[in-house]
Short mmCIF file of C-alpha atoms in Angstrom, two decimals:
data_model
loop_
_atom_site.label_atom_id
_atom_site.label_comp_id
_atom_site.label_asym_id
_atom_site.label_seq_id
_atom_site.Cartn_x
_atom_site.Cartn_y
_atom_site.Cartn_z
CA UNK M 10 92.76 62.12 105.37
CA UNK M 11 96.06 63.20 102.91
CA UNK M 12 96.82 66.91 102.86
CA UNK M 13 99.57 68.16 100.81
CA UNK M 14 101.06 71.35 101.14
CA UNK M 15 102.97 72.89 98.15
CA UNK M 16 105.47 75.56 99.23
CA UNK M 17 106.07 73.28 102.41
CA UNK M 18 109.35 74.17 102.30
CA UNK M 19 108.85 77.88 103.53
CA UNK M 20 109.26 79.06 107.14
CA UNK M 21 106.01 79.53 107.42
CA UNK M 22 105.42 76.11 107.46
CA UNK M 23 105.58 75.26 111.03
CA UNK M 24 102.84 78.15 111.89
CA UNK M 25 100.62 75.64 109.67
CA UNK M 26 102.14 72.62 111.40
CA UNK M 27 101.38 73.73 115.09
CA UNK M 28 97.64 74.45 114.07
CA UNK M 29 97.13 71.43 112.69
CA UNK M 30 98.62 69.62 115.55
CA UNK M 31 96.72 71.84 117.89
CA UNK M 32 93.35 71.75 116.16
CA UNK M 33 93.53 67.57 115.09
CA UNK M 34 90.10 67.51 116.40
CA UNK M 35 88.70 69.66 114.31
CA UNK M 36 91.24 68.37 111.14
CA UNK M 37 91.91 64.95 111.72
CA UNK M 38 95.11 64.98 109.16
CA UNK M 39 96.46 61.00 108.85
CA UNK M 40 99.29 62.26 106.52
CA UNK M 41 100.81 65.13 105.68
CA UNK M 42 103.04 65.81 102.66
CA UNK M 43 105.24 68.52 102.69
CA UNK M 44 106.21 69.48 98.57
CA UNK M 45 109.23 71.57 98.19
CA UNK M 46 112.27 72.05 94.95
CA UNK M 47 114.53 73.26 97.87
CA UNK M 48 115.54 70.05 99.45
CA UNK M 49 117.62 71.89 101.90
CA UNK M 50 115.35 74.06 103.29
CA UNK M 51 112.68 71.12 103.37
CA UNK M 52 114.73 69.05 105.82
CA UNK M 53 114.86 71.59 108.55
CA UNK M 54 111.03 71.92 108.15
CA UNK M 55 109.99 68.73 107.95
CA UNK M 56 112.21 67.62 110.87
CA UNK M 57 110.73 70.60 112.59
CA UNK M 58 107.02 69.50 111.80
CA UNK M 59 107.57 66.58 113.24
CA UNK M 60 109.30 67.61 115.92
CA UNK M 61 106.14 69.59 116.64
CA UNK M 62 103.65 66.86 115.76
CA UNK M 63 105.18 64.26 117.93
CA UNK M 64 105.44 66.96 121.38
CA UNK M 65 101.64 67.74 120.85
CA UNK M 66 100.90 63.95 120.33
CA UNK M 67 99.35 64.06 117.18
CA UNK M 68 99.14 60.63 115.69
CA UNK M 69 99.70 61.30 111.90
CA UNK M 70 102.45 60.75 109.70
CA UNK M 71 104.78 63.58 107.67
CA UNK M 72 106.37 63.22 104.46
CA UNK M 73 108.94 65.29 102.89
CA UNK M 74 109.21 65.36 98.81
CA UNK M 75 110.87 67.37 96.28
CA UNK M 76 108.27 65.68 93.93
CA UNK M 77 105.31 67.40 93.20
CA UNK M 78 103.45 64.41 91.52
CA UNK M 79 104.32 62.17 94.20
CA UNK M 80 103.07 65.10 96.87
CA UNK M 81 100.11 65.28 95.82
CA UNK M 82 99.01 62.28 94.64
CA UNK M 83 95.63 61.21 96.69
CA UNK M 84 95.69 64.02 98.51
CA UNK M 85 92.18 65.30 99.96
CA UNK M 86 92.97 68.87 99.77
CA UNK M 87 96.19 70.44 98.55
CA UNK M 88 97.38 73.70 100.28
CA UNK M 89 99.43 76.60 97.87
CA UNK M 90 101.45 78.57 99.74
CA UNK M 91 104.57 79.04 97.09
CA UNK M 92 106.58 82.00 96.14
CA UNK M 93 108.14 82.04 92.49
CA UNK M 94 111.40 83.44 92.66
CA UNK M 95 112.18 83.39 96.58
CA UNK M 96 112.62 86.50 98.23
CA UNK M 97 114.91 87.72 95.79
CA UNK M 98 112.27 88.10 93.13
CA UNK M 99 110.36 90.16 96.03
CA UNK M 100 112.95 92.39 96.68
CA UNK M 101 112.57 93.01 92.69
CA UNK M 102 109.00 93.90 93.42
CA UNK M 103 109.46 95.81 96.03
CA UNK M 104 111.75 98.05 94.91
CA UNK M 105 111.92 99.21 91.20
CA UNK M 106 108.70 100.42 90.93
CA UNK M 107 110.14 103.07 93.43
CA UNK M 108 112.04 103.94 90.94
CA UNK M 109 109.29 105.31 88.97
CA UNK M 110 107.52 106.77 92.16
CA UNK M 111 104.96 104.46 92.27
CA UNK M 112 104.33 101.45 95.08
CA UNK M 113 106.77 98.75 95.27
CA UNK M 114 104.70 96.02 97.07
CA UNK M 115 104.75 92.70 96.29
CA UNK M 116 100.85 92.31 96.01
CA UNK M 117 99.90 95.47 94.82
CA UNK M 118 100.62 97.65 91.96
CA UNK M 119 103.32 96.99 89.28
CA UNK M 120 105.35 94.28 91.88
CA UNK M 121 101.74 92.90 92.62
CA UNK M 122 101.30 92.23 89.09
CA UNK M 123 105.18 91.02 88.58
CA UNK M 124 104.14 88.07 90.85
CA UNK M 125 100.84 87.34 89.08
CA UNK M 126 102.65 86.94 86.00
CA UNK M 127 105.56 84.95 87.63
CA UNK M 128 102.81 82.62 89.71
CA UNK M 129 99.21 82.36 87.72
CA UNK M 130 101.10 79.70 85.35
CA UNK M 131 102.96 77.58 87.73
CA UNK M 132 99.91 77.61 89.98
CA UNK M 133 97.77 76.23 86.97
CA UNK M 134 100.62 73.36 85.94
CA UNK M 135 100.99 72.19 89.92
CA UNK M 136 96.82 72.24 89.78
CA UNK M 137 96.90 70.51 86.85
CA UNK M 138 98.47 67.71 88.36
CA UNK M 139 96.08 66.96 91.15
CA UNK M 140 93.29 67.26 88.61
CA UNK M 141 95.18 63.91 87.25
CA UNK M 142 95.59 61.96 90.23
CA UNK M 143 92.91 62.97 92.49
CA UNK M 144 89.35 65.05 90.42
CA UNK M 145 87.79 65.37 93.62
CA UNK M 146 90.41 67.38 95.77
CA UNK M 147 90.06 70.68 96.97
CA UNK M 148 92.97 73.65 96.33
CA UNK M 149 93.47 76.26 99.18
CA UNK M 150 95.18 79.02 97.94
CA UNK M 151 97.48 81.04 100.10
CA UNK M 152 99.47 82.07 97.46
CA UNK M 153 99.58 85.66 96.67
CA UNK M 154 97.98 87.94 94.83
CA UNK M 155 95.33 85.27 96.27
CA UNK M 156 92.46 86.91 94.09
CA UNK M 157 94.00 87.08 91.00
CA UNK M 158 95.43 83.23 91.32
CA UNK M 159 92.44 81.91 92.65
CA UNK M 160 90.22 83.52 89.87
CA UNK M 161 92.77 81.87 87.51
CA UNK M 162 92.01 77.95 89.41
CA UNK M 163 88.22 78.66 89.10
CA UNK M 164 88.23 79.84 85.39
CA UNK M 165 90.28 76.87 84.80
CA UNK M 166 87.31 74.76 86.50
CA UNK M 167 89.72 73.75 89.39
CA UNK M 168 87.87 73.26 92.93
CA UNK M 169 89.64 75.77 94.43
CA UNK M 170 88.94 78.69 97.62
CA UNK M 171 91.15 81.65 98.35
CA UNK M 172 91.98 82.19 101.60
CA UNK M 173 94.09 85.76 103.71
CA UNK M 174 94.81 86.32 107.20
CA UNK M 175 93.51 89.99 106.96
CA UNK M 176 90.64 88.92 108.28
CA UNK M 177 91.26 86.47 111.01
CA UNK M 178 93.77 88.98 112.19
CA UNK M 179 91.28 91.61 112.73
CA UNK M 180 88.57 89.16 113.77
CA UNK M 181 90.97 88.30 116.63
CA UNK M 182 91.70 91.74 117.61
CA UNK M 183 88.68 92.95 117.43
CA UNK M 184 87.53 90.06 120.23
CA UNK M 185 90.35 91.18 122.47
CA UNK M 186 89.38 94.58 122.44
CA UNK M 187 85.72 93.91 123.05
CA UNK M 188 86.89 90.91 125.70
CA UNK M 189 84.83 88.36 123.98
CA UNK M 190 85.78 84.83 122.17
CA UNK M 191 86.82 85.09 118.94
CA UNK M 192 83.82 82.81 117.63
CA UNK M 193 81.30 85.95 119.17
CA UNK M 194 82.96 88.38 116.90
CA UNK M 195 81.71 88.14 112.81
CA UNK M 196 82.61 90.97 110.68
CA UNK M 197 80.99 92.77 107.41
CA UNK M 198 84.24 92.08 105.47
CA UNK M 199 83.89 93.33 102.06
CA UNK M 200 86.17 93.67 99.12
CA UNK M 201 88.41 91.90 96.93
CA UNK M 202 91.78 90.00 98.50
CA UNK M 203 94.29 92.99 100.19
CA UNK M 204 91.40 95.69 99.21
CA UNK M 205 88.42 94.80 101.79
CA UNK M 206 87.14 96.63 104.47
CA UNK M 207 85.40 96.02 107.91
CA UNK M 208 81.76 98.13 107.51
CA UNK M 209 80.75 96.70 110.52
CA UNK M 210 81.69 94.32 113.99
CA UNK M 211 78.57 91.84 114.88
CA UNK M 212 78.50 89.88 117.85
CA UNK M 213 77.10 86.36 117.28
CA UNK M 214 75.95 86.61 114.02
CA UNK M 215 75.61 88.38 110.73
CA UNK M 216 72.67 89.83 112.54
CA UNK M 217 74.27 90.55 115.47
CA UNK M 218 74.62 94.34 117.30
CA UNK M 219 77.23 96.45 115.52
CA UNK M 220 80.26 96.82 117.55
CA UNK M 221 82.13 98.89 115.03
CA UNK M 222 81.12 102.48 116.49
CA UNK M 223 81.73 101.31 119.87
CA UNK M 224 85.56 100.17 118.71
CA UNK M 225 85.96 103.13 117.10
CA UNK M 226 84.79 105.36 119.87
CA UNK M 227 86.79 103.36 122.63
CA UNK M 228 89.91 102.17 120.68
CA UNK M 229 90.31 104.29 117.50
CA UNK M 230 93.71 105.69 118.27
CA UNK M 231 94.76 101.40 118.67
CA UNK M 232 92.99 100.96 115.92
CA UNK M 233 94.36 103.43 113.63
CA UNK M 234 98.03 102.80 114.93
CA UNK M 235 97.66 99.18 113.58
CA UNK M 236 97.22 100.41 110.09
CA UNK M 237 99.62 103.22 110.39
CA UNK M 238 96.88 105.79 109.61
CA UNK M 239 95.67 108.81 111.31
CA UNK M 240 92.71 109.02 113.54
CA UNK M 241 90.89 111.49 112.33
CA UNK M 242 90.83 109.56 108.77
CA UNK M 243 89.82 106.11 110.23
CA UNK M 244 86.78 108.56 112.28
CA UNK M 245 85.97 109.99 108.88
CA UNK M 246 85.71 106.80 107.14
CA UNK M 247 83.85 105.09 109.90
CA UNK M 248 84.99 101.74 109.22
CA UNK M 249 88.08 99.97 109.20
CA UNK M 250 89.90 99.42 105.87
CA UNK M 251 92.29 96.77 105.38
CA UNK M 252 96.13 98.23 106.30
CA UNK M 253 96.34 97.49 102.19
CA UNK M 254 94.11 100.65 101.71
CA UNK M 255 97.71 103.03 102.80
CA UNK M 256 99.01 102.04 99.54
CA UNK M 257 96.23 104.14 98.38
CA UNK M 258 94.77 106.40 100.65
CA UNK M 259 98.41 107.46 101.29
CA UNK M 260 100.60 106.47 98.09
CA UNK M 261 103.26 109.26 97.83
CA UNK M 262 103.51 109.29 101.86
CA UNK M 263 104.08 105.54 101.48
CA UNK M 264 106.70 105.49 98.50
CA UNK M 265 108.64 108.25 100.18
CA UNK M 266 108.90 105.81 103.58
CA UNK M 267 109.56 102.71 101.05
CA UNK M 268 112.47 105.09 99.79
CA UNK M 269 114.38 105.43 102.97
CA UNK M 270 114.61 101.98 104.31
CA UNK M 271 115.33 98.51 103.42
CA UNK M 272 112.56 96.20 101.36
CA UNK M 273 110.04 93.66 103.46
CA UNK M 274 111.65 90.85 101.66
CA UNK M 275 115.39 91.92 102.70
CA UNK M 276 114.05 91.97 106.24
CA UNK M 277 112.43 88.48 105.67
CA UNK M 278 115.02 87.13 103.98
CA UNK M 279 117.45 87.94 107.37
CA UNK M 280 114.42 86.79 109.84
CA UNK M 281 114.58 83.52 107.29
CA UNK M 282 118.26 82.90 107.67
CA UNK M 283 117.50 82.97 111.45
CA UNK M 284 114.65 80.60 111.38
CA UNK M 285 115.90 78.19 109.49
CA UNK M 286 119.02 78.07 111.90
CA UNK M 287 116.47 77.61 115.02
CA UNK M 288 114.48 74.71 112.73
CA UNK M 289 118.06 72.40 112.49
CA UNK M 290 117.78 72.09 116.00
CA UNK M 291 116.87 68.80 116.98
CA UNK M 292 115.96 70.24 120.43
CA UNK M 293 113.22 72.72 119.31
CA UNK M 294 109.74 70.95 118.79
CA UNK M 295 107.61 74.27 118.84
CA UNK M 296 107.43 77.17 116.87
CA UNK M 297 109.75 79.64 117.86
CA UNK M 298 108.45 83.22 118.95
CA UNK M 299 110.45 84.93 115.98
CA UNK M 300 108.11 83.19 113.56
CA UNK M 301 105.45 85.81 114.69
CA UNK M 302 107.63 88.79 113.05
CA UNK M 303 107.17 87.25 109.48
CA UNK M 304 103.91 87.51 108.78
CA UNK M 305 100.92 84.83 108.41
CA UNK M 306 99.74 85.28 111.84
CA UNK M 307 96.30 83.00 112.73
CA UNK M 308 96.86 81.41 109.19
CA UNK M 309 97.05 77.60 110.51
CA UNK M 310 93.63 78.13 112.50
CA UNK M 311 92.01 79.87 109.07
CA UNK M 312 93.79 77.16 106.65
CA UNK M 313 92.23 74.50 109.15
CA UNK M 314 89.13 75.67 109.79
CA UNK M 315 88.60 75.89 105.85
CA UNK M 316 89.76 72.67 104.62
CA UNK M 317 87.76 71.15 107.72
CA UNK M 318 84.54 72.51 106.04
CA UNK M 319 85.20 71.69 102.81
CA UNK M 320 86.39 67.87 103.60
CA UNK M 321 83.22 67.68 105.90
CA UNK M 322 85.07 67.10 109.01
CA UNK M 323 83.75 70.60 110.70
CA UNK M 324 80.73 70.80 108.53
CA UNK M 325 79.28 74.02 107.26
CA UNK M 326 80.84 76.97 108.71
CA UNK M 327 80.98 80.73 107.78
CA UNK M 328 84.31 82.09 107.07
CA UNK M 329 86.25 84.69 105.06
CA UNK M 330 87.73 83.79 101.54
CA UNK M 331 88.09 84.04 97.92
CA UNK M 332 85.51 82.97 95.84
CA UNK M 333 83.51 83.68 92.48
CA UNK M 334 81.42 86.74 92.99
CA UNK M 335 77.81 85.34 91.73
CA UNK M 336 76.28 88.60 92.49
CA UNK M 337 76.77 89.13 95.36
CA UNK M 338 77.98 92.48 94.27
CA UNK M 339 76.03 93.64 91.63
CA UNK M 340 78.10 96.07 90.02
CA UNK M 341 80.65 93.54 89.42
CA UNK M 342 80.82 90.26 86.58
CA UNK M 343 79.81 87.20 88.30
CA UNK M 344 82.86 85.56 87.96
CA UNK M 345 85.13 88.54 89.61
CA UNK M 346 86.38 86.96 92.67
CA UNK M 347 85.76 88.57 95.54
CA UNK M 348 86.93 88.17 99.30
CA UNK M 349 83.65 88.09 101.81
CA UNK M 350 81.99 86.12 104.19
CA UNK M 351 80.82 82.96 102.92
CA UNK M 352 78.97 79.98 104.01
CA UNK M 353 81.61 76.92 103.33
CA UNK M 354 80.87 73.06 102.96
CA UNK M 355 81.91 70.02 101.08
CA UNK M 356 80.20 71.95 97.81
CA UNK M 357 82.45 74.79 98.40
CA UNK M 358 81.86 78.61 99.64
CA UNK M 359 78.61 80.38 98.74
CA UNK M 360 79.03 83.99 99.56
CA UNK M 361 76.92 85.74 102.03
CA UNK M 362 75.17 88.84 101.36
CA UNK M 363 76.81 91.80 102.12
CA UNK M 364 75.78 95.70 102.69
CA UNK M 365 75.11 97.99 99.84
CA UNK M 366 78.34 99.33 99.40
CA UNK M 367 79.43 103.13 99.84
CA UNK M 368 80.66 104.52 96.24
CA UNK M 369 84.10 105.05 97.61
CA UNK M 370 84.17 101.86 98.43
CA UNK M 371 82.63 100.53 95.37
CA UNK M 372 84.04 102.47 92.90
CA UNK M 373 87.49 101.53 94.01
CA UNK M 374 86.43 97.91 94.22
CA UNK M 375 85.46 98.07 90.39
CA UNK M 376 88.71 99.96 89.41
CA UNK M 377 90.98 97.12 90.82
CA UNK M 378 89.10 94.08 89.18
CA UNK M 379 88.98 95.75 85.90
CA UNK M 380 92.83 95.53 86.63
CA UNK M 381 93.11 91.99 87.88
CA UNK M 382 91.14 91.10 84.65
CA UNK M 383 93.60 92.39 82.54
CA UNK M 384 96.34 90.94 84.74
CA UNK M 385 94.97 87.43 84.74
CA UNK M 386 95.27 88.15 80.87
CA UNK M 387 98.66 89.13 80.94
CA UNK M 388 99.63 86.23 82.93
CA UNK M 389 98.02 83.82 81.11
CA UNK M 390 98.66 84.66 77.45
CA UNK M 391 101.72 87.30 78.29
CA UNK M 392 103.08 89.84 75.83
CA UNK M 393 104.07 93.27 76.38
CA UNK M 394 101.58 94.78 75.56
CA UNK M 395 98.99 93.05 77.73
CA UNK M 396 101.20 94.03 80.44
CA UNK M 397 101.21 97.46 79.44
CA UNK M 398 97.43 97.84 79.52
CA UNK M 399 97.21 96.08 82.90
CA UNK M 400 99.07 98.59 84.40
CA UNK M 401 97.88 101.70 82.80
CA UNK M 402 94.56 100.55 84.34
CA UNK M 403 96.22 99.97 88.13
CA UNK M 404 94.41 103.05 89.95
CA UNK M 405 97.87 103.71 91.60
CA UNK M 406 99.57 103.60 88.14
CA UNK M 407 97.18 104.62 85.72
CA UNK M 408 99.58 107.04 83.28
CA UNK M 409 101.06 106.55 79.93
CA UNK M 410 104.51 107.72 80.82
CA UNK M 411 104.58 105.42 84.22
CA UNK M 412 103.10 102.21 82.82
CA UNK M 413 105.54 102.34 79.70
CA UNK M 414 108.19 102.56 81.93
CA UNK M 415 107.29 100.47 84.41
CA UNK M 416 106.56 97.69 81.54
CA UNK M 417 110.22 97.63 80.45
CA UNK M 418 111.33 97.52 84.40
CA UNK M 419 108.92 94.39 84.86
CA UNK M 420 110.00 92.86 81.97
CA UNK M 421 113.76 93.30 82.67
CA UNK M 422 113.59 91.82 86.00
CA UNK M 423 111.05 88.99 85.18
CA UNK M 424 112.67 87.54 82.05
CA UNK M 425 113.71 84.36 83.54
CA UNK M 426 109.93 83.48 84.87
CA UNK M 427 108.30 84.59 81.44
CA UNK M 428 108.29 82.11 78.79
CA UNK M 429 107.20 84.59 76.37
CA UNK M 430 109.67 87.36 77.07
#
């Protein structure tokens, strides 16, 4: 079995690595390519990887190439993890939209959509490519926004599954918390990709007993501190909404914190420096415990347990992701992508049914795919003005003065990653 991973070069990477060196029963991975334009970067990972491979005894082989082509040629599945513009094009997104008082985030709102624009079309070039040497491969997505680029692959009729670590992450606290396995603990994850939330905590099964009240009774105050909301509101709600709901359910508080303190990515981009310091060692041959502060947490076992499924190595299996809608909600188009349970195999992931959906929840749900429509428009046939109407329908936006604005601000700092502009 040949994976590639595109983006292979980030220092991410070697959370990915020590999963699949961990988990080679379950993924039995013969070669691995590792694609990356920053050749630098890509030997300290790749000497890392196998580094890591070779202490854990796994038998198969990495490769390091600046060539996509060559990457991904033959490859069984290829894995998208890639970020257009580096951390300095996130700092961008995080930080003049502030200066219209709205969110500066790089998946959501107006820096949300600056990376959709900047991403959908390399994405679809990079997937073009192992259309033409290998028809039959698989595309795991990881790259943000994951629902807009993933609805791009699948209108594009690419074989292609979303997958986030939202989930994963709060399947695995939720176990701890309840002192059961993760495998005992499925959730009634519902939304679209960094908008879902948890209506309920089942153990062994979709038809399990409900956990959720019993969380919330016990453990609300952890619970709540882990998305940096209040108590009383989680109580209210009576479910558990993704920590991406603050940038709603709290936008001004949010912008005002944003305001006072340096961006994610200028954090990232000093925990990077550091990382990829630790990787030139030829003495380290694990992932270091900084790599937990920047982000991805549980993504290896998710990224494996996915492409294991759809490569029918771990046969069918039920897991979170991305994936067409097909009614599963019916107050959405069948081919909105959505982010739910889902039975996965070697056809791909068929979503599972999912509760009838409270109005807050639904209503909010429709109001941010009417947006990523006109967002997947914008990135794929650009023009001003197509940006202009995709954020004048962003719920957080949603104003003639801010989206004008905010239009000239993307545009300004995007140039260079917009052929059209």
């Amino acid at each position: 079995m040949k994976l590639a991973v595109v983006g292979g070069g980030s220092t991410y990477t070697p959370e990915l690595i020590d999963g699949f060196a961990r988990l080679r029963d379950t993924l039995p991975v013969e070669e691995l390519v590792l694609v990356d334009p920053a050749a630098d970067r890509l030997e300290l990972v790749g000497g890392l990887a196998r580094r890591i491979f070779a202490k854990q005894g796994h038998p198969g082989r990495i490769v390091t190439t600046t060539d996509i082509d060559a990457g991904v040629a033959d490859a069984d599945a290829v894995l998208l993890q890639l970020r257009v513009g580096g951390q300095a094009a996130r700092n961008q997104d995080e930080t003049w939209p502030l200066e219209c008082g709205c969110i500066g985030q790089e998946t959501t709102g107006a820096g949300g959509l600056a990376k959709a624009l900047r991403t959908v079309p390399i994405v679809l070039d990079i997937a073009e490519r192992v259309r033409r040497t290998n028809p039959d491969a698989w595309i795991i997505d990881f790259t943000n926004p994951v629902g807009i680029v993933t609805r791009a692959l699948l209108q594009a009729g690419h074989k292609a599954v979303g997958l986030c670590n939202v989930a994963i992450g709060f399947q695995r606290k939720f176990a701890a918390l309840l002192d059961v396995t993760p495998g005992e603990v499925h959730l009634d994850h519902v939304g679209l990709n960094h908008l879902t939330w948890e209506l309920g905590v089942r153990l062994g099964g979709p038809d399990g007993e409900n956990m959720l009240p019993k969380l919330l009774t016990e453990h609300g105050d952890t619970i709540a501190d882990d998305l940096h909301m209040p108590r009383a509101i989680v109580d209210r709600l009576g479910v558990v909404p993704s920590y991406y709901l603050r940038y709603f359910y709290a936008h001004d508080e949010v912008v005002r914190e944003l305001r006072t303190k340096p961006s994610r990515a200028a954090e990232v981009a000093a925990m990077e420096k550091e990382l990829l310091a630790l990787y030139g060692d030829p003495a380290l041959d694990e992932k270091p415990a900084l790599l937990a502060r920047r982000g991805g947490a549980f993504y290896s076992e998710a990224a494996v347990d996915l492409a294991s499924s759809l490569l029918g190595s771990g046969g069918s299996a039920v897991q979170v992701v991305n994936t067409y809608n097909k009614g599963t909600m019916p107050f959405l188009p069948d081919d909105a992508v959505i982010e739910v349970q889902a039975r996965v195999d070697g056809t791909g992931a068929t979503p599972l049914p999912v509760p009838e959906l409270d109005p807050l929840h639904a209503g909010l749900i429709s109001h941010v795919t009417a947006y990523e429509d006109l967002a997947l428009e914008a990135a794929l046939r650009g023009g001003r003005d197509r940006v202009f109407k995709a954020l004048l329908a962003h719920p957080l936006i949603g104003q003639f003065e801010y989206a004008e604005a905010l239009t000239d601000k993307l545009i300004a700092h995007n140039r260079e990653h917009l052929a059209w502009a």
